[in-house]
Each structure stands twice: as structure tokens, then as C-alpha cells.
Amino acid sequence: MDEPLPAQSPLDRPIVIAANRLPVMRTEDHGWTPSPGGLVRALYPMLRESGGTWVGWTGDPDDAAEPFSVDGVDLHPVAVTADEIELYYEGFSNDALWPLYHDALRESTYSIEQWDAYHAVNERFAITLANIAPENSVVWIHDYQLQLVPGILRELRPDLTIGFFLHIPFPPVELFTRLPWRTEIIQGLLGCDLVGFQRPTGAANFIAAAHQLLDAEHVDDRVFHRGREIRAGVFPISIDVAEVEAMAAGRATRQHVSRIRARLGDPEVVMLGVDRLDYTKGIGLRLKAFAQLLEDGRLDPARHVMVQVATPTREAVEAYQDERAEIERLVGEINGRFSSIGLPVVHYLYQTLPYDDLVALYRAGDVMLVTPFRDGMNLVAKEYAAAHIDGDGVLVLSEFAGAADELTDAVLVNPHDDRALQDAIVEAVEMHRHERRERMAGLRDQIRKSDVQGWAHRFLESLADAGRSE
Ligand code: ADQ
């Protein structure tokens, strides 16, 4: 593995992070503890070392907590009202932008009330940042909920170096321009010094939209707008590889893996899906492909089982309720047809699991199915490879996940093509041990080259460069 990077920030200036959510959750005794999740794991130690600040929402409506510190990290809550949660978060962010950015086409339901709330919350974030960011500091804003913040903040505080990272895809200009407020969004992002994307296509789509909507010229990754230069860079996010490997190597995990396989009836092949229950993740298609393979006798319920873990998410949004109902209907239908007493063929958990349980499941999975229609990166694919310290296991991966650019030793598949998906699953199940090990070695080499700490360092170094070239 490459030299581990120090927890310190690569910058000589204070950093302020802004994300929709603060990186902490309330504990039962009314204190705070860092939340789980890769982004927090990547950035929290760095802020702790360099004494940084994080601005975000606590997750509770109307929560206007005073600024506080956890482990030396200053946290500045931004209040979001119950109405705004419905309009800004569930509405504009998750019911308008999310499907549009994942090319999940459906009838457009763009609402001015939702847009107004999105604008108001973005403005509140920008004002909070303007009030607290030290002179000449670096501000790093995250994701699609906050795309207007850079533009508003630039007006308020021209001294700051401003970066933005989009965790989800940026759509092709033909789709993006459906959005009534497309120009405002591009203007917002052009307030940055550096805008980061997961894949080269995201950066290219953004540059094309800036050109079409605002006549912004560009040379390579540099966009020119109103006398300023904005860089559009590519920074594929990763995971804390060392942490997953250490968890996977623990004795408790090894014992847990044996227990899981025994409880599943010691099948020959355990197929695994782990996703937030989101309609972009292709869970239904995967289940249908599995059912068709059982139907056709290409898989055998006595030898092949599937475990699908789906994390509850965005449960107030109707499209998510529909998706859950459809997946649970499919699981019931498949089990009804193909299971025998005490041995279901699909094991389905609608639960958020502790990270060590998830790592044990990854290790227990012989074939991992990651089949989103569209995904910024997909960290599950990387976690699976990191957990397979035994050097075995096959990853079936959608071409439409950002991870497909790097994880070329996976069995890559177009999940929109039923037959291709079924064939990819059979190829993974029947793959010879020698090929499995060769491919897994390739996947593991790749992820060990770029972990999440490296990702954060690369972004911040480029941001400092972009800020200097103003
Ligand atoms: P997500 O859409 O949430 O992230 P993903 O990258 O797969 O998708 O991350 C999910 C995370 O949740 C993983 O770290 C996984 O371990 C965890 N998780 C999943 N199911 C779980 C369960 N049942 N219990 C506990 N934890 C579970 C968005 C984008 C992605 C992008 C990331 C990071 O949509 O494309 O990779 O941000 O930029």
C-alpha cells in the first residue's frame, strides 16, 4: 500500500466544510458522537488535527442549536424548518435533482415553492459560512443540496478559496436543461475556484452546460466566467481501505462469517446486494434476474442463495415508498416460488447495519451484485473488494457506476440489458477459482492505490492551487 497520508490537512490555512448534514449524531444521553460514513471518516480526523469547522443541519426540524465542539472540531448548526425539510430536502433535492442527475426520467414536477425553499436554505448556509470563515480560509462545500452556496458566498466573501464536490453524477446538458433553474445552478457552481466530480463525464457535462447556458469559454479543465477562472476536476472518491481490511481480518469477523454461512444453510454460493433502498440502485432488476435464472434452471435454489440488505432511506418521498413496496413484493414472490421450509432463497433485510456486520457480510458473499442504473461512485463495490482479504470473491458491477472506471477487473455489465445481467451473474457464479483470484487481486491493487484520505488530500491540494492562480 502507498505510504499512509498524515491526518493533517495539506493546507497552511484553516478549512471550513459545509454539507447538508453535520458529521455528528445525538447520543441517548443528549451528547454528540461522530456519525458513521466515509466522508466523515475522511474529513473528521483532518479537521480535528487542524482545528477546522463544519457547517450543516443537525437532522432535526427547527433545530437551532448553538455552535458547539466535538473532539476539537467546531460545529455550526444551520436551522432547517419542518416545511423546508419537505420542500428543500425531500422535495427539490431528493425528488427533483436526484432523479434528474441520475437520468431517472419521469414526468417533470418542478415546483417554484420547492425552488424557493432550496434557495432560502442555500442562502442561509452561505451567510453562516460568510460569518464564520476566517480571512482567506478555504471553504469546501459538498453535494447537490448546496449548489447555490458557492455563488452567494463568493459575492459575500471574495477573499475565500471555495471548492465544491458533487457526490452524484452531473447529467448531460440535454437532460440538465430541463430544469427551470438550470442557469442559477450553474451560476452557483461557478462561484467556486474548483468544482470536483466523480467521473470525467461529470466534469465534461458541467463544462458543456456552463458554455451553453452562460457562454463560459474553457481550455481543458479551466472554465472562464466574469473575469474568473474555475477548474472542473475529477476526484473519484474512495473508502478507508485500512479500516475495512483491519475489520475483515479480526477474529470476531471470521467467526461471524462462519455463522452467517451456516445460517444460510451452507450454500455453495452466497450472492449479496447491499444498497440504500433507492430506485437508482437497480435492486428490482437484480432480483428479477435472479428469479429468471432459477426459473430457467441456470441457478439452483439448493445451491445458490441471495442476501439483499437495503438501508431505509428518504422514507417520506413517495418514489421511495413505491420502490420499497415493489422490492418487497418481488422478494415475497421469489421466496414463495423457489424456497423450501426453513431455507428461503432470498434473505432480505430492510435495516441499517453496524459497519462490522456489513464487513462480515461482504466477506461471506461469494458474488457481490452492484447493479445501479446510474451511481456517482458506489462505495459498496470498493468496500467489498477491501473486505476480501482472502483474495477470493467476484464483483458484478454496473457500467453506470462511477466505480466502473477504476474497478475494471469486475464483471462489468449493462443492467438495463436483462439477458446480459443474467449472463454476468452466471459468469460470476461459475468463474474458475484461478480467474476469481486474479480479478480480485486486480480490484484490491486498485483500491489500495487510492483511499479516501488520499482523495481528500488531492482535492484540497488542487483547491489550494486553484485559489492561488486567481
Ligand atoms: P450512496 O448513494 O449512499 O452515496 P454508496 O456510495 O454505495 O451510495 O454508499 C453507501 C454507504 O452506505 C456505504 O458506505 C455502505 O457501507 C453504507 N451502507 C449501505 N447499506 C447499508 C446498511 N444496510 N447498513 C449500514 N450501512 C450501509 C452517494 C452517491 C454515491 C457515492 C457516495 C460517496 O450516490 O455514488 O459513492 O455518495 O460519494
Short mmCIF file of C-alpha atoms and ligand atoms in Angstrom, two decimals:
data_model
loop_
_atom_site.label_atom_id
_atom_site.label_comp_id
_atom_site.label_asym_id
_atom_site.label_seq_id
_atom_site.Cartn_x
_atom_site.Cartn_y
_atom_site.Cartn_z
CA MET A 1 0.00 0.00 0.00
CA ASP A 2 1.16 3.57 -0.60
CA GLU A 3 2.59 5.46 2.37
CA PRO A 4 -0.33 6.32 4.65
CA LEU A 5 -1.08 10.02 4.49
CA PRO A 6 -0.95 12.01 7.72
CA ALA A 7 -4.24 13.14 9.25
CA GLN A 8 -3.10 16.76 8.84
CA SER A 9 -4.59 18.89 6.15
CA PRO A 10 -2.28 19.60 3.19
CA LEU A 11 -3.13 23.30 3.56
CA ASP A 12 -1.50 26.00 5.61
CA ARG A 13 -4.87 27.70 6.12
CA PRO A 14 -7.97 26.86 8.17
CA ILE A 15 -10.63 24.72 6.46
CA VAL A 16 -14.38 25.10 6.75
CA ILE A 17 -16.55 22.25 5.48
CA ALA A 18 -20.22 22.68 4.56
CA ALA A 19 -22.53 19.73 3.94
CA ASN A 20 -26.29 19.27 4.29
CA ARG A 21 -25.74 17.25 7.48
CA LEU A 22 -23.34 17.85 10.36
CA PRO A 23 -20.90 14.96 10.85
CA VAL A 24 -22.34 14.10 14.29
CA MET A 25 -25.47 12.45 15.69
CA ARG A 26 -27.19 12.88 19.05
CA THR A 27 -26.49 10.15 21.60
CA GLU A 28 -29.07 8.80 24.04
CA ASP A 29 -27.64 10.91 26.87
CA HIS A 30 -28.11 14.09 24.74
CA GLY A 31 -24.43 14.36 23.78
CA TRP A 32 -22.99 14.06 20.25
CA THR A 33 -20.92 11.39 18.54
CA PRO A 34 -19.38 11.36 15.02
CA SER A 35 -21.79 9.78 12.51
CA PRO A 36 -20.80 6.71 10.53
CA GLY A 37 -19.98 7.18 6.84
CA GLY A 38 -16.96 7.51 4.60
CA LEU A 39 -17.00 11.27 4.21
CA VAL A 40 -16.96 11.82 7.95
CA ARG A 41 -14.23 9.22 8.37
CA ALA A 42 -12.14 11.02 5.73
CA LEU A 43 -12.58 14.60 6.84
CA TYR A 44 -13.15 14.45 10.60
CA PRO A 45 -9.61 13.42 11.63
CA MET A 46 -8.22 16.15 9.37
CA LEU A 47 -10.43 18.83 10.92
CA ARG A 48 -9.58 17.52 14.39
CA GLU A 49 -5.84 17.85 13.67
CA SER A 50 -6.04 21.24 12.01
CA GLY A 51 -8.81 22.69 14.19
CA GLY A 52 -11.37 23.12 11.42
CA THR A 53 -15.07 23.89 11.32
CA TRP A 54 -18.09 22.06 9.86
CA VAL A 55 -21.35 23.81 8.95
CA GLY A 56 -24.54 21.75 8.48
CA TRP A 57 -28.00 20.76 9.62
CA THR A 58 -28.40 18.57 12.75
CA GLY A 59 -31.09 16.42 11.12
CA ASP A 60 -33.91 17.58 13.40
CA PRO A 61 -36.52 20.12 12.28
CA ASP A 62 -36.24 23.68 13.61
CA ASP A 63 -33.09 22.73 15.46
CA ALA A 64 -31.23 25.98 16.08
CA ALA A 65 -28.56 24.59 18.42
CA GLU A 66 -25.75 26.98 19.37
CA PRO A 67 -22.32 26.27 17.86
CA PHE A 68 -20.55 23.51 19.79
CA SER A 69 -17.38 21.37 19.57
CA VAL A 70 -16.88 17.62 19.44
CA ASP A 71 -13.28 16.30 19.71
CA GLY A 72 -11.88 19.75 18.89
CA VAL A 73 -13.98 20.17 15.72
CA ASP A 74 -16.20 23.28 15.74
CA LEU A 75 -19.71 22.57 14.56
CA HIS A 76 -22.08 25.27 13.36
CA PRO A 77 -25.67 24.10 13.01
CA VAL A 78 -27.84 25.67 10.31
CA ALA A 79 -31.54 25.57 11.25
CA VAL A 80 -33.92 23.99 8.73
CA THR A 81 -37.67 24.22 9.42
CA ALA A 82 -40.12 21.33 9.07
CA ASP A 83 -41.57 22.99 5.94
CA GLU A 84 -38.12 23.41 4.46
CA ILE A 85 -37.30 19.76 5.09
CA GLU A 86 -40.31 18.89 2.96
CA LEU A 87 -39.61 21.45 0.22
CA TYR A 88 -35.80 21.88 0.13
CA TYR A 89 -34.66 18.42 1.20
CA GLU A 90 -37.34 15.84 0.35
CA GLY A 91 -38.75 17.93 -2.50
CA PHE A 92 -36.20 19.86 -4.55
CA SER A 93 -33.07 17.92 -3.56
CA ASN A 94 -34.39 14.37 -3.46
CA ASP A 95 -37.44 14.42 -5.71
CA ALA A 96 -36.32 16.89 -8.42
CA LEU A 97 -32.49 16.99 -8.57
CA TRP A 98 -31.79 13.38 -7.55
CA PRO A 99 -33.76 11.71 -10.39
CA LEU A 100 -32.66 14.32 -12.94
CA TYR A 101 -28.97 13.87 -12.08
CA HIS A 102 -29.34 10.06 -12.25
CA ASP A 103 -31.16 10.21 -15.58
CA ALA A 104 -34.16 8.54 -13.93
CA LEU A 105 -36.57 10.15 -16.35
CA ARG A 106 -40.12 10.72 -15.31
CA GLU A 107 -42.75 13.39 -15.73
CA SER A 108 -41.27 16.71 -14.63
CA THR A 109 -42.78 18.04 -11.40
CA TYR A 110 -40.66 21.10 -10.81
CA SER A 111 -42.20 23.36 -8.20
CA ILE A 112 -41.43 27.01 -7.53
CA GLU A 113 -42.18 26.54 -3.79
CA GLN A 114 -39.53 23.83 -3.63
CA TRP A 115 -37.06 26.00 -5.53
CA ASP A 116 -37.69 28.98 -3.23
CA ALA A 117 -37.02 26.81 -0.18
CA TYR A 118 -33.85 25.42 -1.82
CA HIS A 119 -32.68 28.96 -2.49
CA ALA A 120 -33.52 30.11 1.06
CA VAL A 121 -31.65 27.25 2.74
CA ASN A 122 -28.65 27.68 0.42
CA GLU A 123 -28.59 31.39 1.25
CA ARG A 124 -28.70 30.59 4.98
CA PHE A 125 -25.72 28.24 4.60
CA ALA A 126 -23.80 30.90 2.63
CA ILE A 127 -24.49 33.60 5.24
CA THR A 128 -23.40 31.29 8.07
CA LEU A 129 -20.19 30.48 6.18
CA ALA A 130 -19.56 34.17 5.41
CA ASN A 131 -19.91 34.99 9.11
CA ILE A 132 -17.58 32.34 10.44
CA ALA A 133 -14.91 31.61 7.79
CA PRO A 134 -11.58 33.15 8.83
CA GLU A 135 -9.96 35.66 6.44
CA ASN A 136 -8.50 33.92 3.34
CA SER A 137 -9.58 30.48 4.54
CA VAL A 138 -10.62 27.52 2.40
CA VAL A 139 -14.27 26.50 2.24
CA TRP A 140 -15.19 23.04 0.90
CA ILE A 141 -18.90 22.58 0.09
CA HIS A 142 -20.46 19.16 -0.53
CA ASP A 143 -23.12 17.87 -2.84
CA TYR A 144 -26.29 18.60 -4.75
CA GLN A 145 -28.26 20.06 -1.82
CA LEU A 146 -25.91 23.08 -1.71
CA GLN A 147 -25.14 24.04 -5.31
CA LEU A 148 -26.11 27.72 -4.88
CA VAL A 149 -23.86 28.25 -1.86
CA PRO A 150 -20.59 28.95 -3.77
CA GLY A 151 -22.14 31.74 -5.87
CA ILE A 152 -23.77 33.52 -2.91
CA LEU A 153 -20.68 33.09 -0.74
CA ARG A 154 -18.36 34.46 -3.47
CA GLU A 155 -20.40 37.70 -3.51
CA LEU A 156 -20.25 37.99 0.28
CA ARG A 157 -16.62 36.94 0.77
CA PRO A 158 -14.37 37.36 -2.30
CA ASP A 159 -11.28 36.63 -0.15
CA LEU A 160 -12.19 32.93 0.34
CA THR A 161 -10.95 29.96 -1.67
CA ILE A 162 -14.10 27.98 -2.46
CA GLY A 163 -14.32 24.33 -3.53
CA PHE A 164 -17.32 22.10 -4.24
CA PHE A 165 -17.54 18.33 -4.66
CA LEU A 166 -20.54 16.69 -6.31
CA HIS A 167 -21.00 13.15 -4.97
CA ILE A 168 -23.57 12.19 -7.62
CA PRO A 169 -23.31 12.33 -11.43
CA PHE A 170 -23.64 15.64 -13.28
CA PRO A 171 -26.14 14.95 -16.09
CA PRO A 172 -25.68 15.53 -19.81
CA VAL A 173 -26.66 19.03 -20.88
CA GLU A 174 -29.73 17.75 -22.83
CA LEU A 175 -31.19 16.49 -19.56
CA PHE A 176 -29.89 19.20 -17.25
CA THR A 177 -31.51 21.95 -19.30
CA ARG A 178 -34.98 20.57 -18.44
CA LEU A 179 -34.56 22.20 -15.05
CA PRO A 180 -36.24 25.63 -14.96
CA TRP A 181 -33.44 26.95 -12.69
CA ARG A 182 -30.56 25.44 -14.67
CA THR A 183 -28.78 28.80 -15.16
CA GLU A 184 -28.96 29.68 -11.46
CA ILE A 185 -27.41 26.32 -10.56
CA ILE A 186 -24.51 26.76 -12.99
CA GLN A 187 -24.03 30.33 -11.77
CA GLY A 188 -23.95 28.99 -8.22
CA LEU A 189 -21.23 26.44 -9.02
CA LEU A 190 -19.19 28.99 -10.96
CA GLY A 191 -18.70 30.85 -7.67
CA CYS A 192 -16.06 28.19 -6.92
CA ASP A 193 -12.34 28.06 -7.60
CA LEU A 194 -12.59 24.28 -8.04
CA VAL A 195 -15.61 22.07 -8.78
CA GLY A 196 -14.88 18.35 -8.31
CA PHE A 197 -16.67 15.41 -9.95
CA GLN A 198 -16.51 11.63 -9.57
CA ARG A 199 -16.01 10.86 -13.29
CA PRO A 200 -14.62 12.69 -16.33
CA THR A 201 -18.12 12.67 -17.88
CA GLY A 202 -19.45 14.71 -14.93
CA ALA A 203 -16.79 17.39 -15.44
CA ALA A 204 -17.36 17.42 -19.22
CA ASN A 205 -21.14 17.73 -18.77
CA PHE A 206 -20.69 20.63 -16.36
CA ILE A 207 -18.30 22.45 -18.72
CA ALA A 208 -20.75 21.96 -21.61
CA ALA A 209 -23.64 23.33 -19.52
CA ALA A 210 -21.58 26.39 -18.47
CA HIS A 211 -20.80 27.03 -22.12
CA GLN A 212 -24.35 26.57 -23.39
CA LEU A 213 -26.13 28.46 -20.64
CA LEU A 214 -23.66 31.22 -19.75
CA ASP A 215 -21.32 31.39 -22.75
CA ALA A 216 -18.42 30.44 -20.49
CA GLU A 217 -15.31 29.60 -22.53
CA HIS A 218 -12.96 26.83 -21.45
CA VAL A 219 -9.48 25.49 -22.08
CA ASP A 220 -9.16 21.85 -20.94
CA ASP A 221 -10.44 21.78 -17.35
CA ARG A 222 -10.37 25.57 -16.88
CA VAL A 223 -13.62 27.50 -17.31
CA PHE A 224 -13.60 31.30 -17.68
CA HIS A 225 -16.51 33.33 -16.35
CA ARG A 226 -16.84 37.01 -15.38
CA GLY A 227 -13.07 37.50 -15.29
CA ARG A 228 -12.51 34.49 -13.03
CA GLU A 229 -11.09 31.04 -13.68
CA ILE A 230 -12.88 27.97 -12.33
CA ARG A 231 -11.37 24.49 -12.52
CA ALA A 232 -13.51 21.42 -13.15
CA GLY A 233 -11.54 18.46 -11.80
CA VAL A 234 -12.07 14.70 -11.44
CA PHE A 235 -11.62 13.17 -7.98
CA PRO A 236 -13.06 9.64 -7.67
CA ILE A 237 -13.96 9.16 -4.01
CA SER A 238 -12.87 6.07 -2.11
CA ILE A 239 -13.10 4.35 1.26
CA ASP A 240 -10.92 3.91 4.33
CA VAL A 241 -9.24 0.77 2.96
CA ALA A 242 -7.07 0.13 6.02
CA GLU A 243 -10.10 0.27 8.33
CA VAL A 244 -12.12 -2.22 6.27
CA GLU A 245 -9.13 -4.55 5.94
CA ALA A 246 -8.48 -4.45 9.68
CA MET A 247 -12.14 -5.16 10.43
CA ALA A 248 -12.22 -8.01 7.91
CA ALA A 249 -9.11 -9.58 9.45
CA GLY A 250 -10.44 -9.62 13.03
CA ARG A 251 -11.19 -12.96 14.73
CA ALA A 252 -14.71 -11.82 15.59
CA THR A 253 -15.40 -11.15 11.90
CA ARG A 254 -14.10 -14.58 10.84
CA GLN A 255 -16.39 -16.24 13.38
CA HIS A 256 -19.26 -14.05 12.27
CA VAL A 257 -18.71 -15.09 8.63
CA SER A 258 -18.94 -18.80 9.52
CA ARG A 259 -22.13 -18.17 11.48
CA ILE A 260 -23.69 -16.27 8.58
CA ARG A 261 -22.92 -19.06 6.09
CA ALA A 262 -24.22 -21.73 8.46
CA ARG A 263 -27.47 -19.81 9.00
CA LEU A 264 -27.92 -19.52 5.26
CA GLY A 265 -27.79 -23.35 5.08
CA ASP A 266 -24.14 -23.55 3.94
CA PRO A 267 -24.96 -22.91 0.30
CA GLU A 268 -22.35 -23.27 -2.43
CA VAL A 269 -22.67 -19.65 -3.49
CA VAL A 270 -23.85 -16.65 -1.48
CA MET A 271 -24.85 -13.73 -3.70
CA LEU A 272 -25.03 -10.38 -1.99
CA GLY A 273 -26.61 -6.97 -2.58
CA VAL A 274 -26.09 -4.03 -0.17
CA ASP A 275 -27.68 -0.70 -1.05
CA ARG A 276 -29.66 2.20 0.25
CA LEU A 277 -33.19 1.35 -0.84
CA ASP A 278 -33.08 3.73 -3.78
CA TYR A 279 -34.67 3.28 -7.20
CA THR A 280 -31.35 4.19 -8.86
CA LYS A 281 -29.60 1.15 -7.35
CA GLY A 282 -31.27 -1.44 -9.62
CA ILE A 283 -32.31 -3.78 -6.77
CA GLY A 284 -35.51 -4.87 -8.53
CA LEU A 285 -33.72 -5.74 -11.79
CA ARG A 286 -31.21 -7.80 -9.86
CA LEU A 287 -33.96 -9.75 -8.09
CA LYS A 288 -35.76 -10.33 -11.39
CA ALA A 289 -32.55 -11.59 -13.00
CA PHE A 290 -32.05 -13.99 -10.07
CA ALA A 291 -35.66 -15.22 -10.37
CA GLN A 292 -35.30 -15.79 -14.12
CA LEU A 293 -32.12 -17.80 -13.58
CA LEU A 294 -33.90 -20.01 -11.03
CA GLU A 295 -36.84 -20.36 -13.38
CA ASP A 296 -34.57 -21.39 -16.26
CA GLY A 297 -32.62 -23.81 -14.07
CA ARG A 298 -29.38 -21.91 -14.62
CA LEU A 299 -29.24 -21.42 -10.83
CA ASP A 300 -30.41 -23.92 -8.24
CA PRO A 301 -32.21 -22.85 -5.03
CA ALA A 302 -30.49 -25.68 -3.15
CA ARG A 303 -27.03 -24.32 -4.04
CA HIS A 304 -27.43 -20.59 -4.66
CA VAL A 305 -28.91 -18.05 -2.25
CA MET A 306 -29.18 -14.31 -2.33
CA VAL A 307 -28.87 -11.88 0.59
CA GLN A 308 -30.19 -8.38 -0.06
CA VAL A 309 -29.58 -5.72 2.59
CA ALA A 310 -31.46 -2.49 1.91
CA THR A 311 -30.93 0.56 4.10
CA PRO A 312 -34.04 2.60 4.91
CA THR A 313 -33.70 5.99 3.22
CA ARG A 314 -35.86 9.04 2.30
CA GLU A 315 -38.98 7.24 3.52
CA ALA A 316 -41.13 10.39 3.27
CA VAL A 317 -40.64 10.57 -0.53
CA GLU A 318 -43.35 8.71 -2.49
CA ALA A 319 -41.00 7.27 -5.12
CA TYR A 320 -39.06 5.57 -2.30
CA GLN A 321 -42.24 4.13 -0.75
CA ASP A 322 -43.19 2.72 -4.18
CA GLU A 323 -39.73 1.25 -4.71
CA ARG A 324 -39.81 -0.45 -1.31
CA ALA A 325 -43.26 -1.92 -1.97
CA GLU A 326 -42.08 -3.29 -5.34
CA ILE A 327 -38.91 -4.84 -3.90
CA GLU A 328 -40.76 -6.45 -1.00
CA ARG A 329 -43.37 -7.80 -3.43
CA LEU A 330 -40.60 -9.32 -5.58
CA VAL A 331 -38.84 -10.89 -2.57
CA GLY A 332 -42.14 -12.43 -1.46
CA GLU A 333 -42.89 -13.71 -4.95
CA ILE A 334 -39.44 -15.28 -5.43
CA ASN A 335 -39.43 -16.90 -1.98
CA GLY A 336 -42.97 -18.14 -2.48
CA ARG A 337 -41.97 -19.91 -5.68
CA PHE A 338 -38.46 -21.17 -5.03
CA SER A 339 -37.86 -21.56 -1.25
CA SER A 340 -38.34 -24.62 0.89
CA ILE A 341 -39.28 -24.71 4.59
CA GLY A 342 -36.53 -23.14 6.67
CA LEU A 343 -34.47 -22.28 3.59
CA PRO A 344 -35.55 -19.08 1.87
CA VAL A 345 -33.76 -18.43 -1.39
CA VAL A 346 -33.71 -14.64 -0.86
CA HIS A 347 -32.81 -13.25 2.56
CA TYR A 348 -33.96 -9.67 2.77
CA LEU A 349 -33.10 -7.15 5.49
CA TYR A 350 -34.59 -3.66 5.48
CA GLN A 351 -32.14 -2.41 8.08
CA THR A 352 -29.13 -0.22 8.69
CA LEU A 353 -26.36 -2.48 9.97
CA PRO A 354 -23.30 -1.65 12.08
CA TYR A 355 -20.21 -1.36 9.84
CA ASP A 356 -18.55 -4.50 11.27
CA ASP A 357 -21.67 -6.59 10.49
CA LEU A 358 -21.58 -5.24 6.95
CA VAL A 359 -17.91 -6.16 6.57
CA ALA A 360 -18.67 -9.70 7.80
CA LEU A 361 -21.44 -9.95 5.20
CA TYR A 362 -19.07 -8.76 2.47
CA ARG A 363 -16.65 -11.50 3.48
CA ALA A 364 -19.44 -14.07 3.46
CA GLY A 365 -20.53 -13.02 -0.04
CA ASP A 366 -19.04 -15.08 -2.90
CA VAL A 367 -20.58 -12.85 -5.55
CA MET A 368 -21.39 -9.19 -4.95
CA LEU A 369 -24.06 -7.66 -7.18
CA VAL A 370 -23.76 -3.89 -7.63
CA THR A 371 -26.15 -3.01 -10.43
CA PRO A 372 -27.24 0.64 -10.28
CA PHE A 373 -28.80 2.32 -13.31
CA ARG A 374 -26.59 5.29 -12.51
CA ASP A 375 -24.38 5.99 -9.47
CA GLY A 376 -21.84 8.74 -8.70
CA MET A 377 -19.26 6.22 -7.46
CA ASN A 378 -20.71 3.37 -5.33
CA LEU A 379 -18.65 2.72 -2.25
CA VAL A 380 -20.19 -0.71 -1.62
CA ALA A 381 -18.23 -2.07 -4.60
CA LYS A 382 -14.98 -0.75 -3.09
CA GLU A 383 -15.85 -1.97 0.41
CA TYR A 384 -16.49 -5.47 -0.95
CA ALA A 385 -13.04 -5.62 -2.58
CA ALA A 386 -11.35 -4.21 0.54
CA ALA A 387 -13.08 -6.78 2.76
CA HIS A 388 -11.92 -9.73 0.61
CA ILE A 389 -8.52 -10.08 2.24
CA ASP A 390 -8.82 -13.80 1.38
CA GLY A 391 -8.23 -12.78 -2.27
CA ASP A 392 -11.39 -14.53 -3.46
CA GLY A 393 -14.88 -13.32 -4.46
CA VAL A 394 -16.36 -11.86 -7.65
CA LEU A 395 -17.79 -8.38 -8.13
CA VAL A 396 -20.53 -7.89 -10.74
CA LEU A 397 -20.59 -4.15 -11.40
CA SER A 398 -22.79 -1.87 -13.47
CA GLU A 399 -21.01 0.13 -16.17
CA PHE A 400 -23.13 3.06 -14.96
CA ALA A 401 -21.47 3.25 -11.52
CA GLY A 402 -18.53 5.67 -11.25
CA ALA A 403 -16.55 2.78 -9.72
CA ALA A 404 -16.57 1.04 -13.14
CA ASP A 405 -13.86 3.47 -14.37
CA GLU A 406 -11.39 2.09 -11.83
CA LEU A 407 -12.66 -1.41 -11.00
CA THR A 408 -12.12 -2.88 -14.45
CA ASP A 409 -11.43 -6.35 -13.01
CA ALA A 410 -15.09 -6.64 -12.03
CA VAL A 411 -17.55 -8.41 -14.33
CA LEU A 412 -18.88 -5.22 -15.91
CA VAL A 413 -22.47 -5.25 -17.10
CA ASN A 414 -25.21 -3.06 -18.55
CA PRO A 415 -28.02 -3.60 -16.02
CA HIS A 416 -30.64 -2.35 -18.50
CA ASP A 417 -29.96 -5.47 -20.57
CA ASP A 418 -31.81 -8.37 -18.81
CA ARG A 419 -30.05 -11.11 -20.68
CA ALA A 420 -26.59 -9.56 -20.16
CA LEU A 421 -27.27 -9.22 -16.43
CA GLN A 422 -28.35 -12.87 -16.17
CA ASP A 423 -25.25 -13.96 -18.10
CA ALA A 424 -22.99 -11.82 -15.91
CA ILE A 425 -24.42 -13.44 -12.76
CA VAL A 426 -23.88 -16.94 -14.19
CA GLU A 427 -20.35 -15.99 -15.30
CA ALA A 428 -19.58 -14.82 -11.74
CA VAL A 429 -21.10 -17.92 -10.12
CA GLU A 430 -19.27 -20.33 -12.43
CA MET A 431 -15.97 -18.46 -12.62
CA HIS A 432 -12.91 -20.63 -12.16
CA ARG A 433 -11.03 -20.12 -8.90
CA HIS A 434 -7.87 -19.02 -10.71
CA GLU A 435 -9.69 -16.24 -12.60
CA ARG A 436 -11.57 -15.17 -9.47
CA ARG A 437 -8.30 -14.71 -7.60
CA GLU A 438 -6.65 -12.88 -10.46
CA ARG A 439 -9.54 -10.45 -10.78
CA MET A 440 -9.81 -9.89 -7.03
CA ALA A 441 -6.06 -9.16 -6.87
CA GLY A 442 -6.59 -6.53 -9.58
CA LEU A 443 -9.51 -4.94 -7.69
CA ARG A 444 -7.59 -4.88 -4.44
CA ASP A 445 -4.48 -3.36 -6.04
CA GLN A 446 -6.65 -0.64 -7.50
CA ILE A 447 -8.43 0.37 -4.29
CA ARG A 448 -5.23 0.23 -2.24
CA LYS A 449 -3.77 2.84 -4.59
CA SER A 450 -6.42 5.41 -3.72
CA ASP A 451 -8.17 5.54 -0.38
CA VAL A 452 -10.45 8.23 0.98
CA GLN A 453 -7.68 10.07 2.83
CA GLY A 454 -5.78 10.38 -0.47
CA TRP A 455 -8.95 11.62 -2.16
CA ALA A 456 -9.39 14.44 0.38
CA HIS A 457 -5.71 15.42 0.12
CA ARG A 458 -5.79 15.52 -3.68
CA PHE A 459 -8.92 17.66 -3.68
CA LEU A 460 -7.56 20.13 -1.12
CA GLU A 461 -4.19 20.41 -2.86
CA SER A 462 -5.89 21.17 -6.18
CA LEU A 463 -8.18 23.64 -4.43
CA ALA A 464 -5.20 25.47 -2.91
CA ASP A 465 -3.58 25.59 -6.39
CA ALA A 466 -6.78 26.85 -8.00
CA GLY A 467 -7.12 29.52 -5.29
CA ARG A 468 -3.53 30.70 -5.87
CA SER A 469 -3.99 31.02 -9.64
CA GLU A 470 -6.77 33.64 -9.25
P1 ADQ B 1 -24.88 6.47 -1.65
O1 ADQ B 1 -25.88 6.63 -2.75
O2 ADQ B 1 -25.42 6.41 -0.29
O3 ADQ B 1 -23.77 7.62 -1.73
P2 ADQ B 1 -22.74 4.37 -1.71
O4 ADQ B 1 -21.56 5.00 -2.35
O5 ADQ B 1 -22.91 2.93 -2.09
O6 ADQ B 1 -24.09 5.10 -2.04
O7 ADQ B 1 -22.56 4.47 -0.16
C1 ADQ B 1 -23.42 3.79 0.71
C2 ADQ B 1 -22.73 3.65 2.06
O8 ADQ B 1 -23.73 3.22 2.98
C3 ADQ B 1 -21.64 2.61 2.05
O9 ADQ B 1 -20.51 3.13 2.73
C4 ADQ B 1 -22.23 1.41 2.79
O10 ADQ B 1 -21.33 0.76 3.64
C5 ADQ B 1 -23.31 2.04 3.62
N1 ADQ B 1 -24.46 1.12 3.71
C6 ADQ B 1 -25.20 0.64 2.71
N2 ADQ B 1 -26.15 -0.19 3.16
C7 ADQ B 1 -26.01 -0.23 4.50
C8 ADQ B 1 -26.69 -0.90 5.55
N3 ADQ B 1 -27.75 -1.68 5.34
N4 ADQ B 1 -26.27 -0.67 6.79
C9 ADQ B 1 -25.22 0.14 7.03
N5 ADQ B 1 -24.55 0.80 6.09
C10 ADQ B 1 -24.93 0.62 4.84
C11 ADQ B 1 -23.57 8.81 -2.53
C12 ADQ B 1 -23.55 8.57 -4.05
C13 ADQ B 1 -22.54 7.50 -4.38
C14 ADQ B 1 -21.16 7.91 -3.85
C15 ADQ B 1 -21.22 8.32 -2.40
C16 ADQ B 1 -19.91 8.95 -1.93
O11 ADQ B 1 -24.85 8.19 -4.50
O12 ADQ B 1 -22.47 7.27 -5.78
O13 ADQ B 1 -20.28 6.80 -3.97
O14 ADQ B 1 -22.25 9.29 -2.18
O15 ADQ B 1 -19.52 10.00 -2.74
#
